[in-house]
């Protein structure tokens, strides 16, 4: 990585932690898995910058669709520039994070926000292909990069 | 260890009066064969010296110096705390003659400064600075040796902060004419090699720190700084305007204040220009116009800069205020939007706060008084709540600057009263109550004549229960304004009247309101000035009236439905009255408190009602012998307030007689509040009673009685005897009375009891925790330091033995007792003690009681951060049990167990890797938990376990 593709990205504000309600502490209330909960994957690190995907506006809460009853999750992510070569890697990180964080019953769909990337279709196809995702994670150097994106940053 | 010594230090501050005690207490550690133990002991001693170096006598200093100088030759780990202590000693004013020289000789001889760490090097420089400031003649006596020692110490110094100190020393050496001898060249060499300073700031924060140092420490001639002012200002402005963090901003502002005050101190020559006004002009030109921009975009950074300059000196604040305030006021009056007005008002408020008030001088803002008052009063009439809140705080500041005329205060009281009675917004009323409290402290007259009568009328008038919120506000306002004795004379009767009407049933007050009225009286007792006048008010008026009302209610009896009988019979109301009485007895006028105690005792023992107002009571009262009437017997809790919180100098009268009656009542009465209060009262008295045969005899007698009740399973008074035993045990444990062990041993044996077993386990929580109404330091109880640790270390073995010997169905009681004890121990003690109890804790994870599981998990969690080897050996059992608990029916148990599993992922990888697959599989279930908070912990834990041992992971 000799030269950053997008050396000076626009930075967005982080949203705060979810506010606790009395329902959250009531044993008997069932809390459905909702878009905000899924959106908490926002803490994924960008592969290039010391910033999270939320701060780069790659993921946004409005682009998260959840249906808890039917066990479906859909996420659109927006690469910072249309030619971003990291798009597949970012998509893969999001996918892996969701696989690790959600119950098995969910069908997870990760794709690029329509019209925001040059090779949108190819990337979407790769991310949707279970076999290819599994194969990618067999590759230890790729897994290493994904894990680095998913390692929580320690507060400074 | 740092936390450890902080805890110890605070304990030492609180309890140890003389230095001798500390040294004695530390003597074992100071002479330990382990260098680390010695180092810790010296460190503690040094920290104590830092806090009390002003109070040392010459003789003490001499002994300490000899000790510390000697320790310099000790093991290298001891050197840092020794230097720390020596530095404290250099600050002593009573340093014996010759000691500076001997200290420096040993220092230069035994310590190679440049091989010390940064902090210790700074310590050495600070010692030199301290000594040079006070012992110049002595140091000069050392001749060139001193300079040689210094040159050796600083040769090679690289840290900029330490260099600042070293340069300061070098400069003093030259200026004050120390003998350089043949080391002139060396001194020049070690200092000159740093010039020119080529310093590229790594972090602006450091830059600001340096700036602070430069502006604050040095006595630069203003001419030296003058030519750099523009550059300095430009960089400070940049740091604040484009700040990345609050820390840098704060440092920048502090630097600006320091710089401005440095300029303010400078003495003007006839030919020089006034650099302060030049500098302030720079600041004003750059900042002032931002306050007037239509969008108010940069208003805050500019205002902060101006305020920082304003806070520096009186001259600066005049210049800035004269330039800024008219503009701000004009802006405020010219704007219509509430949010903009609020911003401007907040800026004004910050200006008012930034300038320190000085009573003798006229306030900087007096020229703007009329305009500011108009602004504030108009803001108070707005409907916007944020604007009202800000206005209330500005009003407080104006009063603190002594800017309000009597007519202004009257107007202010009018506004505040109106807001109190009408404003529904809770934040506004909170701000109004706070403002009223602050104003009443400064100018009480208007509150006495105006506010209190209005509130009184309101409390008397409203028949409607819908006025609940208004009444609550009136009650809290009455408490807030009552800090001056004169106000209390007026406000307390209003509150008492509320209690009186509530009892008589004239005006309908809810139980909640009665409790609030008592709460207000308590707040007054806590905050009012302790004068003869307030003491009389509480001890001669309020307490007799409270007792009288409670007694009237008690004599009416507890018959009838709870809705119709007097609210003063309710337990919550009595519980709210007790602290009014006990606070007055503990902090207002000891002599009068003694009198209150004597009156209460004769009321309860003899039925003497002569001191009570509205005296229409029967003459044959026997409040402590009321087996049948709970309404009368529960009055004993008020007796507790009167006699258990007296200062130690005041002794409760007729102790023997009183305690005998209390013991009788606590064992014989069947009403829970009554027998518990009697037991507590007995315990409170036992805790303070002078040690000796009479106390021992009393305890043994009580103990015998309690045991005989407890040993008879059919006795109807077992619970009562048990209650008395726990409270007495607590009273004795707190003061380290040797007899406490007999009582707690009995308690341990009750863990096997069929009926009382669970209660005995819970009783350990009472033993280990602080109680609010009695047996705490606020009531002057005899509480020794670290009694919990002592109890734990003396009894943990018994617990383990008892657990092993107990039948299976009784084991949970032991586990619960253990968790109750361990949970109250300071974390540091837990960490050192827990390894010994590990098997028991692991056992406790299998205990079906949720409370035991939860407290065990909360004990384990901190231990898992630094796992002891014993724990790692038990990993299999630990992981298995924790994973089982993630399926618990109780949410908090699931959360706590997931956190523990999370922590285990940080154990040494080779120990935990074998569990990875199993944990990941087990954690997929809580990912689908029906509670979001549980899922969140599961997600966090699982993410960490996934990274474990994976490429790129941890």
XYZ file of N, CA and C in Angstrom, chain A residues 18 20 23-27 29-34 37 100-103 105 143-144 147 152, chain B residues 889-892 894 924 927-928 930-933 935 939 942-944 946-947 950-953:
138
model
N -26.339 3.309 22.513
C -27.779 3.203 22.594
C -28.231 3.561 24.001
N -30.335 3.327 27.324
C -31.020 2.241 28.028
C -32.439 2.674 28.369
N -37.450 -0.930 29.640
C -37.743 -2.222 29.006
C -36.508 -3.085 28.882
N -35.363 -2.434 28.626
C -34.134 -3.202 28.448
C -33.784 -3.990 29.695
N -34.202 -3.481 30.858
C -33.823 -4.153 32.094
C -34.918 -5.056 32.621
N -36.064 -5.052 31.961
C -37.170 -5.891 32.393
C -36.998 -7.292 31.815
N -36.887 -8.269 32.708
C -36.613 -9.649 32.288
C -37.669 -10.172 31.313
N -39.668 -8.642 29.145
C -39.903 -8.034 27.834
C -38.955 -8.662 26.816
N -39.504 -9.026 25.684
C -38.655 -9.567 24.628
C -38.136 -8.413 23.779
N -36.820 -8.249 23.695
C -36.271 -7.182 22.844
C -35.963 -7.773 21.473
N -36.661 -7.334 20.439
C -36.334 -7.864 19.108
C -34.976 -7.340 18.635
N -34.332 -8.091 17.764
C -33.092 -7.603 17.150
C -33.492 -6.543 16.131
N -32.987 -5.332 16.285
C -33.425 -4.255 15.392
C -32.261 -3.635 14.631
N -29.312 -2.316 16.603
C -28.440 -3.341 17.155
C -27.474 -3.852 16.083
N -20.339 -13.647 13.009
C -19.903 -13.939 14.372
C -20.887 -13.422 15.410
N -21.654 -12.377 15.061
C -22.472 -11.708 16.072
C -23.932 -12.115 16.054
N -24.396 -12.743 14.981
C -25.820 -13.038 14.890
C -26.069 -14.529 15.035
N -27.241 -14.894 15.533
C -27.582 -16.320 15.620
C -27.587 -16.957 14.232
N -29.679 -18.568 12.684
C -30.907 -18.588 11.882
C -30.964 -17.478 10.846
N -7.563 -13.501 6.168
C -8.195 -13.574 7.492
C -7.517 -12.606 8.465
N -6.198 -12.498 8.289
C -5.455 -11.595 9.171
C -5.955 -10.155 9.019
N -9.429 -9.826 10.482
C -9.371 -9.797 11.947
C -8.880 -8.460 12.469
N -11.225 -4.735 18.327
C -11.693 -3.481 18.939
C -10.519 -2.546 19.195
N -31.830 -18.318 34.293
C -33.119 -17.659 34.083
C -33.032 -16.176 34.421
N -31.977 -15.776 35.136
C -31.871 -14.389 35.581
C -30.936 -13.615 34.660
N -31.445 -12.521 34.152
C -30.702 -11.732 33.176
C -29.346 -11.258 33.707
N -29.337 -10.755 34.948
C -28.074 -10.203 35.455
C -27.023 -11.293 35.620
N -26.822 -13.945 33.637
C -26.337 -14.214 32.269
C -25.304 -13.160 31.860
N -23.025 -19.249 20.917
C -23.968 -18.947 19.837
C -25.392 -18.916 20.398
N -26.357 -15.453 21.788
C -26.503 -14.480 20.697
C -27.963 -14.293 20.342
N -28.780 -15.299 20.649
C -30.203 -15.220 20.326
C -31.034 -15.028 21.596
N -33.314 -13.401 24.478
C -34.415 -12.471 24.230
C -34.141 -11.084 24.800
N -33.054 -10.928 25.604
C -32.715 -9.601 26.114
C -31.518 -9.013 25.354
N -31.684 -7.779 24.954
C -30.647 -7.137 24.149
C -29.326 -6.978 24.913
N -29.455 -6.644 26.214
C -28.232 -6.422 27.002
C -27.403 -7.701 27.099
N -27.451 -10.114 24.775
C -26.875 -10.321 23.440
C -25.626 -9.472 23.255
N -22.096 -10.903 22.176
C -21.421 -10.491 20.945
C -19.980 -10.081 21.249
N -17.904 -13.164 22.267
C -17.658 -14.092 21.166
C -16.650 -13.493 20.184
N -16.770 -12.172 19.952
C -15.824 -11.531 19.036
C -14.392 -11.735 19.530
N -14.181 -11.565 20.837
C -12.828 -11.735 21.387
C -12.345 -13.174 21.257
N -13.226 -15.292 19.046
C -12.922 -15.571 17.639
C -11.522 -15.111 17.285
N -11.138 -13.944 17.838
C -9.823 -13.392 17.499
C -8.700 -14.211 18.130
N -6.229 -16.546 16.240
C -6.475 -16.432 14.812
C -5.476 -15.431 14.223
N -5.049 -15.599 12.940
C -4.080 -14.644 12.403
C -4.630 -13.219 12.437
N -3.788 -12.288 12.869
C -4.236 -10.899 12.950
C -4.995 -10.600 14.223
N -5.398 -11.650 14.936
C -6.115 -11.433 16.200
C -5.122 -11.279 17.340
